C-alpha positions as a printed NumPy array, in Angstrom:
array([[ 45.662,  71.107,  -3.301],
       [ 42.564,  72.759,  -4.686],
       [ 39.185,  72.06 ,  -3.143],
       [ 37.07 ,  69.961,  -5.519],
       [ 33.427,  69.589,  -6.417],
       [ 33.689,  65.978,  -5.254],
       [ 34.797,  67.052,  -1.766],
       [ 32.037,  69.657,  -1.566],
       [ 29.256,  67.318,  -2.692],
       [ 29.731,  63.557,  -2.965],
       [ 31.941,  63.315,   0.13 ],
       [ 29.332,  65.269,   2.127],
       [ 26.464,  63.253,   0.689],
       [ 28.221,  60.008,   1.642],
       [ 28.978,  61.197,   5.173],
       [ 25.41 ,  62.283,   5.838],
       [ 23.718,  59.366,   4.053],
       [ 25.812,  57.055,   6.242],
       [ 24.641,  58.992,   9.297],
       [ 21.009,  58.857,   8.12 ],
       [ 21.317,  55.081,   7.668],
       [ 22.694,  54.902,  11.205],
       [ 19.949,  56.91 ,  12.853],
       [ 17.295,  55.063,  10.871],
       [ 18.732,  51.813,  12.258],
       [ 18.672,  53.21 ,  15.801],
       [ 15.065,  54.183,  15.163],
       [ 14.155,  50.661,  14.018],
       [ 15.726,  49.188,  17.168],
       [ 13.986,  51.722,  19.41 ],
       [ 10.599,  51.049,  17.823],
       [ 11.033,  47.271,  18.138],
       [ 12.108,  47.537,  21.797],
       [  9.195,  49.809,  22.69 ],
       [  6.427,  48.217,  20.627],
       [  6.057,  51.255,  18.354],
       [  4.688,  50.598,  14.887],
       [  7.151,  52.077,  12.359],
       [  4.245,  52.538,   9.924],
       [  2.93 ,  55.333,  12.134],
       [  6.346,  57.008,  12.148],
       [  6.572,  56.925,   8.349],
       [  3.573,  59.243,   8.133],
       [  4.638,  61.577,  10.993],
       [  4.879,  65.285,  10.185],
       [  6.609,  68.096,  12.054],
       [  3.666,  70.346,  11.225],
       [  0.385,  69.738,   9.424],
       [  1.535,  71.681,   6.366],
       [  4.824,  69.744,   6.028],
       [  5.296,  66.49 ,   4.182],
       [  5.764,  63.314,   6.254],
       [  8.887,  61.478,   7.412],
       [  8.67 ,  59.234,   4.337],
       [  9.045,  62.257,   2.045],
       [ 11.936,  63.637,   4.104],
       [ 13.898,  60.409,   3.702],
       [ 13.105,  60.089,  -0.018],
       [ 14.234,  63.692,  -0.476],
       [ 17.637,  63.04 ,   1.113],
       [ 18.137,  60.396,  -1.54 ],
       [ 16.791,  62.599,  -4.315],
       [ 18.984,  65.576,  -3.409],
       [ 22.136,  63.435,  -3.24 ],
       [ 22.225,  60.511,  -5.669],
       [ 19.382,  62.029,  -7.688],
       [ 21.09 ,  65.413,  -7.886],
       [ 24.308,  63.879,  -9.2  ],
       [ 22.327,  61.861, -11.748],
       [ 20.412,  65.007, -12.727],
       [ 23.601,  66.948, -13.312],
       [ 24.951,  64.13 , -15.488],
       [ 21.73 ,  64.231, -17.558],
       [ 21.46 ,  68.029, -17.519],
       [ 17.959,  67.837, -16.012],
       [ 16.721,  67.613, -12.425],
       [ 13.03 ,  67.234, -11.589],
       [ 11.051,  66.493,  -8.413],
       [ 11.316,  62.861,  -7.324],
       [  8.976,  60.334,  -8.871],
       [  6.219,  58.983,  -6.642],
       [  7.692,  55.84 ,  -5.131],
       [  4.427,  54.898,  -3.494],
       [  3.797,  54.186,   0.172],
       [  7.243,  53.   ,   1.274],
       [  7.504,  51.38 ,   4.684],
       [ 10.292,  52.028,   7.183],
       [ 12.485,  49.13 ,   5.984],
       [ 12.074,  50.216,   2.365],
       [ 13.18 ,  53.724,   3.335],
       [ 16.243,  52.246,   5.029],
       [ 17.068,  50.28 ,   1.868],
       [ 16.611,  53.386,  -0.288],
       [ 19.118,  55.316,   1.853],
       [ 21.608,  52.431,   1.865],
       [ 21.406,  52.119,  -1.935],
       [ 21.931,  55.871,  -2.38 ],
       [ 24.853,  55.897,   0.041],
       [ 26.505,  53.015,  -1.798],
       [ 25.943,  54.607,  -5.213],
       [ 27.341,  57.987,  -4.147],
       [ 30.269,  56.38 ,  -2.315],
       [ 31.121,  54.446,  -5.478],
       [ 31.606,  57.637,  -7.501],
       [ 35.152,  58.773,  -8.014],
       [ 36.465,  62.298,  -7.632],
       [ 37.114,  62.385, -11.383],
       [ 33.496,  61.438, -12.177],
       [ 32.18 ,  64.3  , -10.061],
       [ 34.803,  66.903, -10.889],
       [ 34.204,  66.446, -14.625],
       [ 30.671,  67.796, -14.052],
       [ 32.037,  71.277, -13.304],
       [ 30.549,  73.901, -15.611],
       [ 27.892,  71.633, -17.092],
       [ 24.482,  73.112, -17.72 ],
       [ 21.646,  71.677, -15.66 ],
       [ 18.003,  72.695, -15.594],
       [ 15.701,  72.248, -12.639],
       [ 12.241,  71.65 , -14.085],
       [  9.19 ,  72.03 , -11.889],
       [  6.074,  71.667, -14.032],
       [  6.387,  74.219, -16.822],
       [  8.951,  76.297, -14.922],
       [ 12.642,  75.82 , -15.677],
       [ 15.529,  77.199, -13.637],
       [ 18.912,  77.16 , -15.412],
       [ 22.108,  76.431, -13.441],
       [ 25.656,  75.292, -13.937],
       [ 26.426,  72.059, -12.095],
       [ 28.395,  73.488,  -9.172],
       [ 25.867,  76.25 ,  -8.475],
       [ 22.972,  73.807,  -8.671],
       [ 24.637,  71.364,  -6.304],
       [ 25.93 ,  73.959,  -3.845],
       [ 22.992,  76.4  ,  -3.776],
       [ 20.057,  74.053,  -4.327],
       [ 20.699,  70.365,  -3.697],
       [ 23.058,  70.526,  -0.716],
       [ 20.789,  72.871,   1.283],
       [ 17.734,  70.751,   0.405],
       [ 19.617,  67.559,   1.251],
       [ 20.531,  68.812,   4.719],
       [ 17.08 ,  70.282,   5.317],
       [ 15.372,  66.953,   4.657],
       [ 17.976,  64.877,   6.516],
       [ 17.72 ,  67.098,   9.592],
       [ 13.905,  67.051,   9.415],
       [ 13.913,  63.232,   9.338],
       [ 16.335,  63.273,  12.291],
       [ 14.059,  65.682,  14.19 ],
       [ 11.008,  63.489,  13.656],
       [ 12.851,  60.483,  15.059],
       [ 13.988,  62.535,  18.055],
       [ 10.398,  63.642,  18.63 ],
       [  9.368,  59.961,  18.568],
       [ 11.81 ,  59.249,  21.406],
       [ 14.639,  57.671,  19.437],
       [ 17.803,  58.104,  21.519],
       [ 19.947,  59.907,  18.965],
       [ 22.022,  63.041,  19.272],
       [ 24.061,  65.469,  17.257],
       [ 26.89 ,  62.965,  16.76 ],
       [ 24.423,  60.618,  15.093],
       [ 23.508,  63.347,  12.614],
       [ 27.098,  64.416,  11.937],
       [ 28.289,  60.902,  11.244],
       [ 31.923,  60.036,  10.78 ],
       [ 34.01 ,  63.188,  10.539],
       [ 36.671,  63.371,   7.831],
       [ 39.629,  64.415,   9.963],
       [ 43.283,  64.868,   9.181],
       [ 45.061,  61.528,   9.062]])
């Protein structure tokens, strides 16, 4: 059987979005048990010149569900400003993205192969074909932002580990 675009993208997005939802839930429990205000965590940064936790979570959604939507439209742009989302709203955003990506079928993703897609950033446009955009741009960005969100939670004392980031492995039946 040939390896498909669906397996390389949507299946990975679903696995990691499920893991992100899981470690966000562990974070919520940890904060409640230890009297930590999740609002402070939402604005936490790894470094002063990096965007906060809130942006990292929004970007996991944007580089998964948003990337697939962008490929379908032929245009991908930076995420819209969703405003000051709180921790629970970020959890809901991830859950919605996970459900949307999980609902896609292999045929819906594999039919995107070869489609033209443009990444537009202001007046700059970068042309791609769907598979190169997803594999060389969105997947690396997706994992960067998911792992940054994970790292911020770890730094805040949330008891999560590598297995929480990996999520459910897709092993041989």
